[in-house]
């Protein structure tokens, strides 16, 4: 997927800070985001991003910003013409922040398309892809704000349908810890990143199997070194 140019990222970041606010309704400052990401994304970086001085923003930093502010990372990669989020809330809703289920859900409907049809998702599409965990009526009620919360399995179903992390549906996602130098090198390697992505999408049982295999490989490497 082609990334936007640097001015687009800066303009979009400014626009997102107007729309996606903190739970008390105030705007995210650069210092707020730095603290919320565990200093993974620092305030000077955010200032340079707004000013358009960052030529190629790191995808991991963009994901971190999206997570703490409460919007889907896909918005960074959508042109502003294609993405038309609703205006910022006012009154009591502003004090609660723009984090209602309806708002989060409608953003995904606005920016993502169904791979099967090539068109934006419909309520029926989501109900069918949820494999019985959501009805079309429940999806409609959630989008209209008539249904303000769902069961855990239903949030998981929506995450699967839209391919977003389940943390997207909740406020107060925990801060990121700083990545080690080795972890940053691993993420930067295309092959390793592909493996990490596939492992992340695996079930807990599958992850246990993968971890066991990796431990066995490490044991074999140690035995080979001892035999030399």
Coordinates of C-alpha atoms in Angstrom, one line a residue:
X1 CA 0.0 0.0 0.0
X2 CA 1.4 3.4 -1.0
X3 CA 2.1 5.8 1.9
X4 CA 1.0 9.4 1.6
X5 CA 3.5 12.2 1.3
X6 CA 4.9 13.9 4.4
X7 CA 2.6 17.0 4.3
X8 CA -0.4 14.6 4.2
X9 CA 0.7 12.9 7.4
X10 CA 1.2 16.3 9.1
X11 CA -2.1 17.6 8.1
X12 CA -3.9 14.4 9.0
X13 CA -2.3 14.3 12.4
X14 CA -3.5 17.8 13.1
X15 CA -7.0 16.9 11.9
X16 CA -7.1 13.7 14.0
X17 CA -6.2 15.6 17.2
X18 CA -9.2 17.8 16.6
X19 CA -11.5 14.8 16.2
X20 CA -10.2 12.1 18.6
X21 CA -9.9 13.7 22.0
X22 CA -9.1 12.5 25.5
X23 CA -11.9 11.1 27.6
X24 CA -12.3 14.5 29.3
X25 CA -12.9 16.2 25.9
X26 CA -9.6 18.0 25.8
X27 CA -7.1 17.7 22.9
X28 CA -4.1 15.4 23.0
X29 CA -0.9 17.4 23.4
X30 CA 2.4 16.1 22.2
X31 CA 3.5 15.5 25.8
X32 CA 0.3 13.5 26.5
X33 CA 1.0 11.2 23.6
X34 CA 4.6 10.8 24.5
X35 CA 3.6 9.7 28.0
X36 CA 0.8 7.4 26.8
X37 CA 3.1 5.6 24.4
X38 CA 5.7 5.1 27.2
X39 CA 8.0 7.6 25.4
X40 CA 8.1 5.4 22.3
X41 CA 6.8 8.4 20.3
X42 CA 8.4 11.5 21.7
X43 CA 7.1 15.0 21.7
X44 CA 9.8 16.5 19.3
X45 CA 8.9 13.7 16.8
X46 CA 5.3 14.7 16.9
X47 CA 6.1 18.4 16.5
X48 CA 8.2 17.6 13.4
X49 CA 5.4 15.3 12.1
X50 CA 2.9 18.2 12.3
X51 CA 5.3 20.6 10.6
X52 CA 5.8 18.1 7.7
X53 CA 9.6 17.6 8.5
X54 CA 9.2 13.8 8.8
X55 CA 9.7 12.4 5.3
X56 CA 8.7 8.7 6.1
X57 CA 6.9 8.3 9.5
X58 CA 7.6 4.9 11.0
X59 CA 4.7 2.6 10.8
X60 CA 5.1 1.4 14.4
X61 CA 5.0 4.9 15.6
X62 CA 1.9 5.6 13.6
X63 CA 0.2 2.6 15.1
X64 CA 1.2 3.7 18.6
X65 CA -0.3 7.1 18.1
X66 CA -3.5 5.5 16.7
X67 CA -3.8 3.2 19.6
X68 CA -3.5 5.7 22.4
X69 CA -5.8 8.3 20.6
X70 CA -8.4 5.6 19.8
X71 CA -8.6 5.6 16.0
X72 CA -7.9 2.7 13.5
X73 CA -4.4 2.8 12.1
X74 CA -5.8 2.5 8.6
X75 CA -6.7 6.2 8.7
X76 CA -3.1 7.1 8.2
X77 CA -3.1 5.3 4.9
X78 CA -6.4 6.6 3.6
X79 CA -6.5 9.9 1.6
X80 CA -8.5 12.6 3.3
X81 CA -10.9 12.6 0.3
X82 CA -11.7 8.9 0.9
X83 CA -12.0 9.3 4.6
X84 CA -14.7 11.7 5.8
X85 CA -15.0 11.3 9.6
X86 CA -17.9 12.9 11.3
X87 CA -17.4 16.2 13.0
X88 CA -16.1 16.4 16.6
X89 CA -18.9 15.8 19.2
X90 CA -20.2 18.7 21.3
X91 CA -21.8 19.1 24.7
X92 CA -21.9 16.2 27.1
X93 CA -20.6 13.8 24.4
X94 CA -17.4 15.9 24.2
X95 CA -16.7 15.5 27.9
X96 CA -16.9 11.7 27.4
X97 CA -14.6 11.9 24.4
X98 CA -15.1 10.7 20.9
X99 CA -14.8 7.0 21.9
X100 CA -18.4 5.7 21.8
X101 CA -19.0 2.3 20.2
X102 CA -21.1 3.9 17.4
X103 CA -18.3 6.4 16.6
X104 CA -15.6 3.8 16.5
X105 CA -17.7 1.4 14.4
X106 CA -18.8 4.0 11.9
X107 CA -15.3 5.1 11.3
X108 CA -14.5 1.6 10.1
X109 CA -17.5 1.5 7.9
X110 CA -16.4 4.8 6.4
X111 CA -12.8 3.9 5.6
X112 CA -12.7 0.1 5.0
X113 CA -14.0 -2.0 2.1
X114 CA -15.2 -5.6 2.0
X115 CA -12.6 -7.6 0.1
X116 CA -15.3 -9.9 -1.3
X117 CA -17.3 -7.1 -2.9
X118 CA -14.8 -4.3 -3.3
X119 CA -17.3 -1.9 -1.7
X120 CA -17.9 -0.5 1.7
X121 CA -19.2 -2.9 4.3
X122 CA -23.0 -3.1 4.9
X123 CA -24.6 -4.1 8.1
X124 CA -25.6 -7.4 6.5
X125 CA -22.0 -8.1 5.5
X126 CA -20.7 -7.6 9.0
X127 CA -23.5 -9.8 10.5
X128 CA -22.6 -12.6 8.0
X129 CA -18.9 -12.4 8.5
X130 CA -19.4 -12.5 12.3
X131 CA -20.5 -16.1 11.9
X132 CA -23.6 -15.8 14.0
X133 CA -22.1 -13.7 16.8
X134 CA -23.9 -10.5 15.6
X135 CA -27.2 -10.1 13.9
X136 CA -27.9 -7.4 11.3
X137 CA -30.2 -5.7 13.7
X138 CA -27.5 -5.6 16.4
X139 CA -25.0 -4.1 14.0
X140 CA -27.5 -1.4 13.0
X141 CA -28.4 -0.6 16.6
X142 CA -24.7 -0.3 17.5
X143 CA -24.0 2.1 14.6
X144 CA -27.0 4.2 15.6
X145 CA -26.0 4.4 19.2
X146 CA -28.9 2.4 20.5
X147 CA -26.6 -0.4 21.6
X148 CA -23.7 1.0 23.6
X149 CA -21.9 -2.1 24.6
X150 CA -21.4 -5.7 23.3
X151 CA -20.3 -9.0 24.6
X152 CA -16.7 -9.9 24.5
X153 CA -17.2 -12.5 21.8
X154 CA -19.0 -9.8 19.7
X155 CA -16.1 -7.4 20.0
X156 CA -13.7 -10.2 18.9
X157 CA -16.0 -10.9 15.9
X158 CA -15.9 -7.2 14.9
X159 CA -12.1 -7.2 15.2
X160 CA -11.9 -10.3 12.9
X161 CA -14.2 -8.7 10.4
X162 CA -12.4 -5.4 10.2
X163 CA -8.9 -6.8 10.9
X164 CA -8.3 -4.4 13.8
X165 CA -6.8 -5.2 17.3
X166 CA -9.4 -5.8 19.9
X167 CA -7.9 -2.9 22.0
X168 CA -9.4 -0.6 19.4
X169 CA -12.9 -1.0 21.0
X170 CA -11.7 0.1 24.4
X171 CA -10.6 3.4 25.9
X172 CA -7.6 3.6 28.2
X173 CA -5.3 1.2 26.3
X174 CA -2.2 0.7 28.3
X175 CA 1.0 2.6 27.4
X176 CA 3.6 1.1 25.1
X177 CA 6.9 0.1 26.6
X178 CA 10.1 1.1 24.8
X179 CA 11.3 -1.5 22.3
X180 CA 14.7 -2.9 22.7
X181 CA 17.3 -2.4 20.0
X182 CA 17.0 -6.1 19.0
X183 CA 13.2 -5.8 18.8
X184 CA 13.5 -2.7 16.6
X185 CA 15.9 -4.5 14.2
X186 CA 13.5 -7.5 14.1
X187 CA 10.5 -5.4 13.2
X188 CA 12.6 -3.6 10.5
X189 CA 13.4 -6.9 8.8
X190 CA 10.7 -7.7 6.2
X191 CA 10.9 -11.4 6.6
X192 CA 10.7 -11.3 10.4
X193 CA 7.9 -8.8 10.3
X194 CA 5.9 -11.1 8.0
X195 CA 6.4 -14.0 10.5
X196 CA 5.5 -11.8 13.5
X197 CA 2.3 -10.7 11.7
X198 CA 1.2 -14.3 11.0
X199 CA 2.0 -15.4 14.6
X200 CA 0.0 -12.5 16.0
X201 CA -3.0 -13.6 14.1
X202 CA -2.7 -17.2 15.4
X203 CA -4.8 -18.6 18.2
X204 CA -3.4 -18.9 21.7
X205 CA -3.1 -22.7 21.2
X206 CA -1.2 -22.2 17.9
X207 CA 1.1 -19.7 19.6
X208 CA 1.9 -22.3 22.2
X209 CA 2.8 -24.8 19.5
X210 CA 5.0 -22.2 17.7
X211 CA 6.8 -21.2 20.9
X212 CA 7.5 -24.9 21.6
X213 CA 9.0 -25.4 18.2
X214 CA 11.2 -22.3 18.6
X215 CA 12.4 -23.6 22.0
X216 CA 13.3 -26.9 20.4
X217 CA 15.2 -25.1 17.6
X218 CA 17.1 -23.1 20.2
X219 CA 17.9 -26.3 22.1
X220 CA 19.2 -27.9 18.9
X221 CA 21.4 -24.9 18.2
X222 CA 22.9 -25.1 21.6
X223 CA 23.6 -28.8 21.2
X224 CA 25.3 -28.2 17.9
X225 CA 27.5 -25.5 19.4
X226 CA 28.5 -27.9 22.2
X227 CA 29.4 -30.7 19.8
X228 CA 31.8 -28.5 17.9

